[in-house]
Amino acid sequence: MNKIEVCFSPLQFHLFDSKDAIVVVVDILRATTVITTMFENGASKIIPVKTIEEAIEYKQKGYMVVAERDGIKLDFADFGNSPFFFTPEIIKDKTLVYSTTNGTNAITIGKNSKQVIIGSFINLSTVVEYLKSQNSNVLILCAGWKDRFSLEDSLFAGAIVYELLKDKNFTTNCDSATISQDMWIEAKDNLTTYIDKAAHRHRLKKLGMDDIIDYCFTLNTSNALPVLVGNEMINIG
Amino acid sequence: MNKIEVCFSPLQFHLFDSKDAIVVVVDILRATTVITTMFENGASKIIPVKTIEEAIEYKQKGYMVVAERDGIKLDFADFGNSPFFFTPEIIKDKTLVYSTTNGTNAITIGKNSKQVIIGSFINLSTVVEYLKSQNSNVLILCAGWKDRFSLEDSLFAGAIVYELLKDKNFTTNCDSATISQDMWIEAKDNLTTYIDKAAHRHRLKKLGMDDIIDYCFTLNTSNALPVLVGNEMINIG
């Protein structure tokens, strides 16, 4: 029987047994939605980096760099963190370097686990079908907001828990998985209304960036499946 | 306007602004329920200690000691962690030393905040009325299970959020407060069924200790209000 657990904050990641689990990293607003979009539109590789200094180094070497902090694009970067920037014309067959407030940290801390994959509402079905095919424990890591609980990330975790528990090869005894699933059951028939409760949704609104909300909460528009291999992400979808 | 926030794990406590907040520590199964019971039955003072070594030192000095780890009473201790041990005959006017897996750590990490009080379902109304009377920010700290999210603690946090938000002097912009409140709204008319989902409830059942469940989830049987003053707890209820 495969175990499903949900970790609400990167600060708690070490409390979970990740060695035998596929880790699904979630940062709905916006890192994991943007990364999925990049691959959907043909990016060849994405290099996640934690610090601004590393991102600047890559920029100096000639890489295309995406970098933001607290929702705002950093001056030296080529792009901020909106999925709308990354059209096929711009990123097909390109390697990008990517550094954001919460998401890239969450991706890199999972790297000693069995595997790290990237989940978002836009590739939900692809993620679920992959997990069902792997016969493995699953640990969903919510990037959160600066290590705090985030509504939209745990809601997505709940969508995965809900789908996997339909399959009799999965079980859970994890309170955060149970509550995430409850959130999804309450939200799933009216996602837009539900996520209006999220604090980060209002943070983005203040920054004039809430044009991406509908996009980030639309299900299954992408078949991309980003996976971390070494220090780079590639698409196995 | 007073802010309400909910911290799901002691690991995240430093992320919150606790200096200007009354911290409500919650460990429903069982520390904060037991502490409230002790004061309800006339205990004079309770000294929370984090380590087993400290608890042993107090024992050697002649104190009455309550100590458990992972739900099980430690050999040297006078009592394990069931509220049923602490009848008035046993603890009226006594000072007790108290050390448990999750609860005492949560009590002591809040000590640089404005004030630390102890909440449980059995003194819910007393806690809520006190908070309403204080005109202060409120931070609810869930002790959790070994720094992980706990269903029963966050459910109690939700009960406080729900009650305080009826008062127009309180507001929240905290995702964990929002979700806790949702949990309470779903659970409040049928608590016993709801908490059957909790992992720790099943842990206690395995240890043959689930006789305390009904007691721990009965509302408002106590007017005690335990408060941390220096390194000791007293009752101001």
XYZ file of C-alpha atoms in Angstrom, chain B:
237
model
C -8.541 46.375 14.628
C -7.042 43.299 16.263
C -5.414 40.680 14.077
C -5.989 36.930 14.510
C -3.398 34.473 13.220
C -2.987 30.723 13.534
C 0.389 28.976 13.634
C 0.090 25.276 12.735
C 3.469 24.161 14.109
C 5.943 25.317 16.763
C 8.538 25.230 13.940
C 6.763 28.189 12.332
C 6.310 30.271 15.477
C 9.217 32.617 14.675
C 7.510 33.575 11.392
C 4.716 35.307 13.282
C 4.752 38.592 15.141
C 4.094 37.409 18.681
C 5.437 40.404 20.634
C 2.132 42.274 20.395
C -0.115 39.233 20.586
C -1.705 37.112 23.244
C -0.571 33.585 22.379
C -3.139 30.838 22.924
C -1.348 27.488 23.193
C -3.364 24.473 22.076
C -2.624 20.786 22.554
C -6.063 19.223 22.780
C -4.775 15.639 23.073
C -3.815 16.190 25.791
C -1.586 18.786 27.451
C -3.809 21.851 27.381
C -6.932 19.874 28.292
C -5.079 18.314 31.226
C -3.636 21.634 32.441
C -7.078 23.241 32.344
C -8.465 20.282 34.286
C -5.749 20.586 36.934
C -6.640 24.217 37.563
C -10.361 23.506 37.410
C -9.765 21.035 40.236
C -7.807 23.491 42.336
C -4.112 23.147 41.450
C -2.184 26.141 42.705
C 0.696 26.299 40.193
C 2.000 24.265 37.255
C 5.629 24.405 36.171
C 6.039 23.357 32.511
C 9.439 21.844 31.727
C 10.737 20.843 28.308
C 13.240 18.114 29.047
C 13.019 14.827 30.912
C 16.217 15.800 32.825
C 14.547 18.903 34.252
C 11.483 16.869 35.231
C 13.704 14.360 37.075
C 15.474 17.177 38.938
C 12.158 18.531 40.167
C 11.092 15.041 41.202
C 14.281 14.703 43.266
C 13.448 18.001 44.972
C 10.116 16.523 46.074
C 7.741 17.964 43.490
C 4.752 16.056 42.163
C 5.674 15.332 38.522
C 3.573 14.590 35.433
C 5.680 13.349 32.530
C 5.000 11.412 29.343
C 6.580 10.892 25.954
C 4.735 9.548 22.914
C 1.613 9.126 25.025
C 3.250 6.907 27.673
C 3.974 7.832 31.332
C 7.664 7.944 32.201
C 8.744 5.591 34.992
C 9.986 8.194 37.462
C 6.850 10.339 37.148
C 3.936 10.394 39.601
C 1.358 10.611 36.856
C 0.877 10.144 33.140
C -1.096 12.534 31.036
C -4.775 11.681 31.574
C -7.144 14.371 32.841
C -8.869 11.705 34.950
C -5.920 11.404 37.358
C -6.232 14.963 38.588
C -9.175 14.967 40.952
C -9.516 17.733 43.577
C -8.513 15.234 46.298
C -5.179 14.765 44.596
C -4.220 18.226 43.394
C -6.093 20.925 45.308
C -3.604 23.663 46.318
C -0.686 21.646 44.934
C 2.171 22.712 42.648
C 2.826 20.285 39.795
C 5.702 19.899 37.358
C 4.583 19.008 33.858
C 6.468 17.672 30.825
C 4.910 16.183 27.677
C 5.819 15.331 24.087
C 4.416 18.415 22.382
C 2.548 20.690 24.758
C 5.187 21.957 27.144
C 7.520 22.952 24.325
C 4.740 25.023 22.747
C 4.029 26.737 26.075
C 7.635 27.722 26.663
C 8.466 28.989 23.143
C 5.724 31.614 23.447
C 7.191 33.204 26.538
C 8.462 36.429 24.953
C 5.026 37.280 23.621
C 2.621 39.709 25.277
C 1.010 36.858 27.223
C 0.630 33.069 26.983
C -2.698 31.475 27.844
C -3.864 27.867 27.579
C -6.873 26.842 25.508
C -8.865 23.643 25.141
C -12.427 22.708 24.267
C -13.288 22.407 27.952
C -12.530 26.117 28.560
C -13.354 27.484 25.080
C -15.879 30.131 26.210
C -13.631 31.328 29.006
C -10.758 31.784 26.536
C -12.957 33.555 23.980
C -14.473 35.962 26.525
C -11.035 36.772 27.895
C -9.636 37.506 24.417
C -12.595 39.734 23.597
C -11.982 41.715 26.779
C -8.284 42.333 26.070
C -8.306 44.401 22.851
C -5.175 42.682 21.566
C -3.856 40.767 18.582
C -4.247 37.017 19.000
C -1.888 34.274 17.822
C -3.095 30.721 18.259
C -0.202 28.266 18.486
C -1.057 24.658 17.707
C 1.335 22.292 19.472
C 0.749 19.669 16.785
C 2.281 16.207 16.776
C 6.094 16.413 16.817
C 5.986 19.704 14.907
C 3.559 18.373 12.309
C 0.054 19.669 11.610
C -2.584 18.277 13.954
C -6.255 18.124 13.081
C -7.636 18.501 16.598
C -5.441 21.486 17.514
C -6.229 23.417 14.357
C -9.909 22.573 14.777
C -9.830 24.252 18.186
C -7.976 27.217 16.671
C -10.860 27.445 14.202
C -13.383 27.576 17.034
C -11.609 30.621 18.477
C -11.306 32.310 15.067
C -15.004 31.695 14.441
C -16.051 33.183 17.784
C -13.707 36.173 17.624
C -14.661 37.123 14.070
C -18.248 37.600 15.257
C -16.787 40.572 17.153
C -16.116 43.523 14.843
C -12.869 44.365 16.670
C -11.154 41.329 15.144
C -10.017 40.568 11.610
C -7.760 38.074 9.848
C -5.716 37.826 6.680
C -4.076 34.531 7.548
C -4.706 31.423 5.442
C -4.283 29.067 8.372
C -6.887 31.029 10.352
C -9.268 30.889 7.369
C -8.920 27.135 6.946
C -9.146 26.451 10.687
C -12.399 28.361 10.785
C -13.721 26.327 7.844
C -12.849 23.147 9.729
C -14.762 24.335 12.779
C -17.820 25.333 10.730
C -17.880 21.844 9.222
C -17.280 20.087 12.553
C -19.109 22.054 15.200
C -22.471 20.342 15.005
C -20.941 16.893 15.178
C -17.560 17.050 16.824
C -17.195 13.389 17.728
C -17.700 12.190 14.160
C -15.381 14.863 12.823
C -12.451 14.145 15.103
C -12.621 10.482 14.290
C -10.556 11.541 11.255
C -7.637 12.659 13.418
C -4.464 10.562 13.289
C -3.657 11.143 16.969
C -7.067 9.892 18.004
C -6.049 6.555 16.484
C -2.610 6.688 18.097
C -4.299 6.953 21.523
C -6.707 4.182 20.657
C -3.784 1.872 19.963
C -2.386 2.738 23.397
C -5.761 1.995 25.003
C -6.122 5.632 25.970
C -9.109 6.712 23.995
C -11.327 6.838 27.087
C -10.449 10.522 27.319
C -11.734 11.479 23.867
C -15.254 12.420 24.907
C -13.928 14.478 27.805
C -11.415 16.370 25.636
C -14.047 17.278 23.054
C -16.802 18.421 25.421
C -17.235 22.193 25.349
C -17.170 24.578 28.281
C -17.032 22.339 31.313
C -14.394 24.599 32.931
C -13.994 28.267 33.804
C -10.276 27.905 34.437
C -7.956 30.208 32.496
C -4.327 29.076 32.802
C -1.762 31.825 32.147
C 2.028 31.666 32.003
C 3.671 34.094 34.439
C 7.447 33.867 34.304
C 8.194 30.152 34.251
C 5.005 29.035 35.965
C 1.361 28.755 35.103
C -1.374 30.046 37.358
C -5.139 30.225 37.005
C -6.730 33.650 36.428
C -10.127 32.228 35.440
